[in-house]
Coordinates of C-alpha atoms in Angstrom, one line a residue:
X1 CA -21.4 -8.7 3.1
X2 CA -19.3 -9.9 6.0
X3 CA -21.1 -13.2 6.5
X4 CA -17.9 -15.0 5.4
X5 CA -16.3 -13.9 8.6
X6 CA -18.6 -16.1 10.7
X7 CA -17.6 -19.1 8.6
X8 CA -13.8 -19.0 9.2
X9 CA -11.9 -20.6 12.1
X10 CA -10.3 -18.9 15.1
X11 CA -6.9 -19.2 13.5
X12 CA -8.1 -17.4 10.4
X13 CA -9.7 -14.6 12.4
X14 CA -6.6 -14.0 14.5
X15 CA -4.4 -13.8 11.4
X16 CA -7.0 -11.5 9.7
X17 CA -6.9 -9.0 12.6
X18 CA -3.1 -9.1 12.8
X19 CA -2.8 -8.3 9.1
X20 CA -5.6 -5.7 9.2
X21 CA -4.0 -3.9 12.1
X22 CA -0.6 -4.1 10.4
X23 CA -1.8 -2.4 7.3
X24 CA -3.8 0.2 9.2
X25 CA -0.7 1.2 11.1
X26 CA 1.4 1.1 7.9
X27 CA -1.0 3.6 6.4
X28 CA -0.8 5.8 9.4
X29 CA 3.0 6.1 9.1
X30 CA 3.1 6.5 5.3
X31 CA 0.3 9.0 4.9
X32 CA 1.7 11.2 7.7
X33 CA 4.5 12.2 5.3
X34 CA 2.2 13.2 2.4
X35 CA 0.2 15.4 4.8
X36 CA 3.3 16.9 6.3
X37 CA 4.8 17.9 2.9
X38 CA 4.0 21.6 3.1
X39 CA 5.5 21.8 6.6
X40 CA 8.6 19.9 5.5
X41 CA 9.0 22.3 2.6
X42 CA 8.9 25.2 5.0
X43 CA 11.2 23.6 7.6
X44 CA 14.0 22.6 5.3
X45 CA 13.4 25.1 2.4
X46 CA 12.7 22.3 0.0
X47 CA 11.5 22.6 -3.6
X48 CA 8.5 20.5 -4.7
X49 CA 11.1 18.3 -6.6
X50 CA 13.0 17.8 -3.3
X51 CA 9.8 16.7 -1.6
X52 CA 9.1 14.3 -4.5
X53 CA 12.6 12.9 -4.2
X54 CA 12.0 11.9 -0.5
X55 CA 8.8 10.2 -1.5
X56 CA 10.5 8.5 -4.4
X57 CA 13.4 7.3 -2.3
X58 CA 10.9 5.8 0.2
X59 CA 9.1 4.0 -2.6
X60 CA 12.4 2.6 -4.0
X61 CA 13.5 1.4 -0.6
X62 CA 10.1 -0.2 0.1
X63 CA 10.4 -2.2 -3.2
X64 CA 13.8 -3.6 -2.2
X65 CA 12.5 -4.3 1.3
X66 CA 9.4 -6.1 -0.1
X67 CA 11.5 -8.4 -2.3
X68 CA 14.0 -9.3 0.4
X69 CA 11.3 -9.7 3.1
X70 CA 9.3 -11.9 0.7
X71 CA 12.4 -14.1 0.3
X72 CA 13.0 -14.2 4.0
X73 CA 9.4 -15.2 4.6
X74 CA 9.9 -18.2 2.2
X75 CA 13.0 -19.3 4.2
X76 CA 12.3 -18.4 7.8
X77 CA 8.5 -18.0 8.0
X78 CA 5.8 -15.5 7.4
X79 CA 5.2 -14.7 11.1
X80 CA 8.8 -14.0 12.0
X81 CA 9.3 -11.8 9.0
X82 CA 6.1 -9.9 9.8
X83 CA 7.3 -9.1 13.3
X84 CA 10.8 -7.9 12.1
X85 CA 9.4 -5.6 9.5
X86 CA 6.8 -4.0 11.8
X87 CA 9.5 -3.1 14.3
X88 CA 11.8 -1.8 11.5
X89 CA 9.4 0.7 9.9
X90 CA 8.1 1.9 13.3
X91 CA 11.6 2.6 14.6
X92 CA 12.7 4.6 11.5
X93 CA 9.4 6.6 11.4
X94 CA 10.1 7.6 15.0
X95 CA 13.7 8.6 14.2
X96 CA 12.5 10.8 11.3
X97 CA 11.0 13.1 13.9
X98 CA 14.5 14.2 14.9
X99 CA 15.9 14.9 11.4
X100 CA 17.9 18.2 11.3
X101 CA 18.5 18.4 7.5
X102 CA 17.2 17.3 4.2
X103 CA 19.8 14.5 3.7
X104 CA 19.0 13.1 7.2
X105 CA 15.3 13.1 6.5
X106 CA 15.9 11.5 3.1
X107 CA 17.9 8.6 4.5
X108 CA 15.5 8.0 7.5
X109 CA 12.4 7.9 5.2
X110 CA 14.2 5.5 2.9
X111 CA 14.9 3.2 5.7
X112 CA 11.3 3.4 6.9
X113 CA 10.2 2.5 3.4
X114 CA 12.4 -0.6 3.5
X115 CA 10.4 -2.0 6.4
X116 CA 7.1 -0.8 5.1
X117 CA 7.5 -2.8 1.8
X118 CA 8.6 -5.8 3.7
X119 CA 5.6 -5.8 6.1
X120 CA 3.1 -5.8 3.2
X121 CA 4.8 -8.8 1.5
X122 CA 5.0 -10.9 4.7
X123 CA 1.5 -10.0 5.8
X124 CA -0.1 -10.6 2.4
X125 CA 1.3 -14.1 2.1
X126 CA 0.5 -15.0 5.7
X127 CA -3.2 -13.9 5.1
X128 CA -3.5 -15.6 1.7
X129 CA -2.1 -18.9 2.9
X130 CA -4.3 -18.9 6.1
X131 CA -7.7 -18.1 4.6
X132 CA -9.6 -20.7 2.6
X133 CA -9.9 -20.3 -1.1
X134 CA -13.6 -19.5 -1.4
X135 CA -13.1 -16.5 0.9
X136 CA -9.6 -15.4 -0.1
X137 CA -10.7 -12.5 -2.2
X138 CA -13.1 -11.2 0.4
X139 CA -10.6 -11.5 3.2
X140 CA -7.7 -9.9 1.3
X141 CA -9.8 -7.1 0.0
X142 CA -11.1 -6.4 3.5
X143 CA -7.6 -6.4 4.9
X144 CA -6.6 -3.8 2.3
X145 CA -9.4 -1.6 3.5
X146 CA -7.4 -1.2 6.7
X147 CA -5.3 1.3 4.6
X148 CA -8.3 3.7 4.7
X149 CA -8.5 3.3 8.5
X150 CA -4.9 4.2 9.0
X151 CA -5.2 7.0 6.4
X152 CA -8.1 8.4 8.3
X153 CA -6.2 8.2 11.5
X154 CA -3.3 10.2 9.9
X155 CA -5.7 12.9 8.6
X156 CA -7.3 13.2 12.1
X157 CA -3.9 13.3 13.7
X158 CA -2.7 15.9 11.2
X159 CA -5.8 18.1 11.7
X160 CA -5.5 18.0 15.5
X161 CA -1.7 18.6 15.8
X162 CA -1.5 21.3 13.2
X163 CA -4.4 23.1 14.8
X164 CA -2.9 23.0 18.3
X165 CA 0.9 23.1 17.7
X166 CA 3.2 25.4 15.7
X167 CA 3.8 23.9 12.3
X168 CA 7.6 23.4 12.9
X169 CA 6.7 21.2 15.9
X170 CA 3.6 19.5 14.7
X171 CA 5.2 17.4 12.0
X172 CA 7.8 16.1 14.5
X173 CA 5.2 15.0 17.0
X174 CA 3.4 13.2 14.2
X175 CA 6.5 11.1 13.4
X176 CA 7.1 10.4 17.0
X177 CA 3.6 8.8 17.2
X178 CA 4.7 6.6 14.3
X179 CA 6.4 4.4 16.9
X180 CA 3.0 3.0 18.0
X181 CA 2.8 0.2 15.4
X182 CA 5.7 -1.6 17.2
X183 CA 3.2 -2.6 19.9
X184 CA 1.4 -4.8 17.3
X185 CA 4.3 -7.3 17.6
X186 CA 3.1 -8.3 21.0
X187 CA -0.2 -9.5 19.6
X188 CA 1.4 -11.2 16.6
X189 CA 3.8 -13.2 18.8
X190 CA 1.0 -14.4 21.1
X191 CA -1.8 -15.0 18.7
X192 CA -0.7 -15.7 15.1
X193 CA 0.5 -19.1 14.0
X194 CA 2.7 -20.0 11.0
X195 CA 0.9 -21.2 7.9
X196 CA 0.6 -24.9 7.0
X197 CA 1.8 -24.2 3.5
X198 CA 5.1 -22.8 4.8
X199 CA 5.6 -25.6 7.4
X200 CA 5.0 -28.2 4.8
X201 CA 7.8 -26.9 2.6
X202 CA 10.1 -25.7 5.3
X203 CA 12.6 -28.6 5.0
X204 CA 13.0 -28.2 1.3
X205 CA 13.4 -24.5 1.5
X206 CA 16.0 -24.7 4.3
X207 CA 18.2 -26.7 2.0
X208 CA 18.3 -24.0 -0.7
X209 CA 20.8 -21.2 -0.8
X210 CA 19.4 -17.6 -0.3
X211 CA 20.2 -16.7 -3.9
X212 CA 18.0 -19.4 -5.2
X213 CA 15.0 -18.1 -3.2
X214 CA 15.5 -14.5 -4.4
X215 CA 16.0 -15.5 -8.0
X216 CA 13.5 -18.4 -8.2
X217 CA 10.8 -16.0 -9.6
X218 CA 12.9 -15.7 -12.7
X219 CA 12.8 -19.4 -13.6
X220 CA 11.5 -20.0 -17.1
X221 CA 8.2 -21.5 -15.9
X222 CA 7.2 -18.4 -13.9
X223 CA 9.2 -15.6 -15.7
X224 CA 6.3 -14.4 -17.8
X225 CA 4.1 -14.1 -14.7
X226 CA 6.8 -12.2 -12.9
X227 CA 7.2 -9.7 -15.8
X228 CA 3.5 -9.0 -16.3
X229 CA 2.8 -8.9 -12.6
X230 CA 5.6 -6.3 -12.2
X231 CA 4.0 -4.2 -14.9
X232 CA 0.7 -4.4 -13.1
X233 CA 2.4 -3.2 -10.0
X234 CA 4.0 -0.3 -11.8
X235 CA 0.7 1.0 -13.1
X236 CA -1.2 0.4 -9.9
X237 CA 1.4 2.2 -7.7
X238 CA 2.2 4.8 -10.2
X239 CA -1.3 6.0 -10.4
X240 CA -1.9 5.8 -6.7
X241 CA 1.2 7.6 -5.6
X242 CA 1.1 10.3 -8.3
X243 CA -2.4 11.1 -7.0
X244 CA -2.3 10.6 -3.3
X245 CA 1.2 12.0 -2.6
X246 CA 0.4 15.3 -4.1
X247 CA -3.4 15.6 -3.5
X248 CA -3.1 17.3 -0.1
X249 CA -0.6 19.9 -1.5
X250 CA -2.9 20.4 -4.5
X251 CA -5.9 21.1 -2.3
X252 CA -3.9 23.5 -0.1
X253 CA -1.9 25.4 -2.6
X254 CA -4.1 25.5 -5.8
X255 CA -7.6 25.3 -4.2
X256 CA -6.5 27.4 -1.2
X257 CA -8.3 25.3 1.4
X258 CA -7.6 25.6 5.1
X259 CA -6.1 22.7 7.0
X260 CA -9.5 21.5 8.3
X261 CA -11.1 21.9 4.9
X262 CA -8.3 19.8 3.4
X263 CA -9.1 17.2 6.0
X264 CA -12.7 17.3 5.1
X265 CA -12.0 16.8 1.4
X266 CA -9.7 13.9 2.2
X267 CA -12.2 12.4 4.6
X268 CA -14.6 11.9 1.6
X269 CA -11.9 10.2 -0.4
X270 CA -10.8 8.0 2.5
X271 CA -14.4 6.8 3.2
X272 CA -14.8 6.1 -0.5
X273 CA -11.5 4.2 -0.5
X274 CA -12.8 1.9 2.3
X275 CA -16.0 1.3 0.4
X276 CA -14.0 0.6 -2.8
X277 CA -11.9 -2.0 -1.0
X278 CA -15.0 -3.7 0.3
X279 CA -16.7 -3.6 -3.1
X280 CA -13.6 -5.1 -4.7
X281 CA -13.4 -7.8 -2.1
X282 CA -16.9 -9.0 -3.0
X283 CA -16.3 -8.8 -6.8
X284 CA -13.0 -10.8 -6.6
X285 CA -14.8 -14.0 -5.5
X286 CA -17.8 -13.4 -7.8
X287 CA -16.5 -12.2 -11.2
X288 CA -12.8 -13.1 -10.8
X289 CA -9.5 -11.3 -10.4
X290 CA -9.0 -10.1 -13.9
X291 CA -12.4 -8.5 -14.5
X292 CA -12.3 -6.8 -11.1
X293 CA -8.9 -5.2 -11.7
X294 CA -9.7 -4.1 -15.3
X295 CA -13.0 -2.6 -14.2
X296 CA -11.5 -0.5 -11.5
X297 CA -8.5 0.6 -13.6
X298 CA -10.7 1.9 -16.4
X299 CA -12.9 3.7 -13.9
X300 CA -9.8 5.3 -12.4
X301 CA -8.7 6.7 -15.7
X302 CA -12.1 8.4 -16.3
X303 CA -12.5 9.6 -12.8
X304 CA -9.0 11.1 -12.4
X305 CA -9.4 13.1 -15.7
X306 CA -12.7 14.5 -14.6
X307 CA -11.5 15.4 -11.1
X308 CA -8.4 17.2 -12.2
X309 CA -9.3 18.8 -15.6
X310 CA -13.0 19.8 -15.3
X311 CA -13.7 23.3 -13.9
X312 CA -15.4 22.0 -10.7
X313 CA -16.6 24.1 -7.9
X314 CA -15.6 23.2 -4.3
X315 CA -18.9 21.5 -3.8
X316 CA -18.7 19.5 -7.0
X317 CA -15.1 18.6 -6.2
X318 CA -16.3 17.2 -2.9
X319 CA -18.9 15.1 -4.6
X320 CA -16.4 13.8 -7.2
X321 CA -14.0 12.9 -4.5
X322 CA -16.1 9.9 -3.6
X323 CA -15.8 8.0 -6.9
X324 CA -12.1 9.0 -7.0
X325 CA -11.3 7.3 -3.8
X326 CA -13.7 4.4 -4.5
X327 CA -12.2 3.4 -7.8
X328 CA -8.6 4.0 -6.6
X329 CA -9.1 1.3 -3.9
X330 CA -10.2 -1.5 -6.2
X331 CA -6.8 -2.3 -7.7
X332 CA -4.6 -2.5 -4.5
X333 CA -7.4 -4.5 -2.9
X334 CA -7.2 -7.1 -5.7
X335 CA -3.4 -7.5 -6.0
X336 CA -2.9 -9.4 -2.7
X337 CA -5.1 -12.3 -3.8
X338 CA -4.0 -12.3 -7.4
X339 CA -0.2 -12.3 -6.8
X340 CA -0.4 -14.9 -4.1
X341 CA -2.3 -17.3 -6.5
X342 CA 0.3 -16.9 -9.3
X343 CA 3.2 -18.6 -7.4
X344 CA 3.9 -22.0 -5.8
X345 CA 4.6 -22.1 -2.1
X346 CA 8.4 -22.2 -2.1
X347 CA 8.7 -18.9 -3.9
X348 CA 5.4 -17.3 -3.1
X349 CA 6.7 -14.7 -0.7
X350 CA 9.4 -13.7 -3.1
X351 CA 7.0 -13.5 -6.0
X352 CA 4.4 -11.5 -4.2
X353 CA 7.0 -9.2 -2.6
X354 CA 8.7 -8.6 -6.0
X355 CA 5.7 -8.0 -8.2
X356 CA 3.9 -5.8 -5.7
X357 CA 7.0 -3.8 -4.8
X358 CA 8.7 -3.7 -8.1
X359 CA 5.9 -1.3 -9.1
X360 CA 7.2 1.0 -6.4
X361 CA 10.7 1.2 -8.0
X362 CA 9.3 2.4 -11.3
X363 CA 6.3 4.3 -9.7
X364 CA 8.8 6.2 -7.6
X365 CA 9.4 8.3 -10.7
X366 CA 5.7 9.4 -10.9
X367 CA 5.7 11.6 -7.7
X368 CA 9.1 13.0 -8.7
X369 CA 7.8 13.6 -12.3
X370 CA 4.7 15.4 -10.9
X371 CA 7.0 17.7 -8.9
X372 CA 9.1 18.6 -12.0
X373 CA 6.1 19.0 -14.3
X374 CA 4.4 21.3 -11.8
X375 CA 7.2 23.8 -12.5
X376 CA 5.9 24.4 -16.0
X377 CA 2.2 23.6 -15.6
X378 CA -0.5 23.6 -12.9
X379 CA 0.1 20.9 -10.3
X380 CA -3.4 19.5 -10.9
X381 CA -2.7 18.9 -14.6
X382 CA 0.6 17.2 -13.8
X383 CA -1.1 14.8 -11.4
X384 CA -3.9 14.0 -13.9
X385 CA -1.6 13.2 -16.8
X386 CA 0.6 10.9 -14.7
X387 CA -2.2 9.0 -13.0
X388 CA -4.1 8.4 -16.3
X389 CA -1.1 6.9 -18.0
X390 CA -0.4 4.6 -15.0
X391 CA -3.9 3.2 -14.7
X392 CA -4.0 2.6 -18.4
X393 CA -1.0 0.3 -18.0
X394 CA -2.9 -1.7 -15.4
X395 CA -5.6 -2.6 -17.9
X396 CA -3.0 -3.8 -20.4
X397 CA -1.1 -5.9 -17.9
X398 CA -4.1 -7.6 -16.2
X399 CA -5.5 -8.8 -19.5
X400 CA -2.3 -10.8 -20.0
X401 CA -2.5 -12.7 -16.7
X402 CA -4.5 -15.9 -16.1
X403 CA -7.7 -16.0 -14.0
X404 CA -6.9 -17.4 -10.5
X405 CA -10.2 -17.3 -8.8
X406 CA -10.7 -20.3 -6.4
X407 CA -7.2 -21.6 -7.0
X408 CA -5.8 -23.8 -4.2
X409 CA -2.5 -22.4 -2.9
X410 CA -0.8 -25.8 -2.8
X411 CA -1.4 -26.3 -6.5
X412 CA -0.6 -22.8 -7.6
X413 CA 2.0 -22.8 -10.4

């Protein structure tokens, strides 16, 4: 399964671990918020819609950050942009611990999201341009599995802190720990090299104004890819965030699970998410990008509907949690390789950052909508309806994109 790792160079391995660590620490910071939603509602007297608004604002900011960071990576380098974005999102996660009001928390979480979206864009292009074509799907999918590692760390941290500390203090300590990812910059500066693809086109890119880099993805020759790729991002993120933002609250408030029991349910989904990423990484280089994404999206629709709407017992829900996490992982694990292979080098960072993160702009409405719908129906039903619609959109979009398996980055167009 991991035999490909022994076939890559030292440069490819160092870049792999830098991106893997970056995504794991990203997930740690982001998932801490969804776990802390009940405590934040109590601390600031928020409604579910207010909590959804914070999540939505973070997603919108991350989309803007991803687009801009992608453009910066096309002009100034993948590695430099990666370092800046890591420091950015770590710093604002830390500041969120000291928020004294709902407006303050809203602004700080939005600023954190700006850096989070940028980190994914820069890291995805860096990894895709460094790894060889025959292993790109496996490497990108495995890097995405780092999300499960960070997610698991967040759940563990949540369980420990909320068991040992008062609720009003525990969530602040969680956000303080969010400063840790900044230490990754030390490793990136010392060990990770700029990609050959970027260096080869650096002179040409330097002569272009910033506006041409940002808007290059809307040229007639790539406009169709940008539109369809963005729709794919909308569906993928919409389903994921509708489900994962509200799942801890759903388990706690409607299933009446204790904190540690909620962590146990999430642990099953998190392990399944990691397994799904690894499975997707293998399928990407075997059956191709389109078939892999379509398979996981269809499976997500069926699994979400069963998980939310069937009258399952606690034990049955625990068992069904594994396929839920497994299939939810396959789509994000596929998008890094697919989006990178759609664009030529000069606008690759911009294209990847826009398509992946544009989905966050539109998908930001899904968590907000879940919050509003839960005022007139059970929270579980609201989550299920939104997620099923979003994953159906993924199927439609991916069938309109070309297959890019094995495509050389320098000839992508």
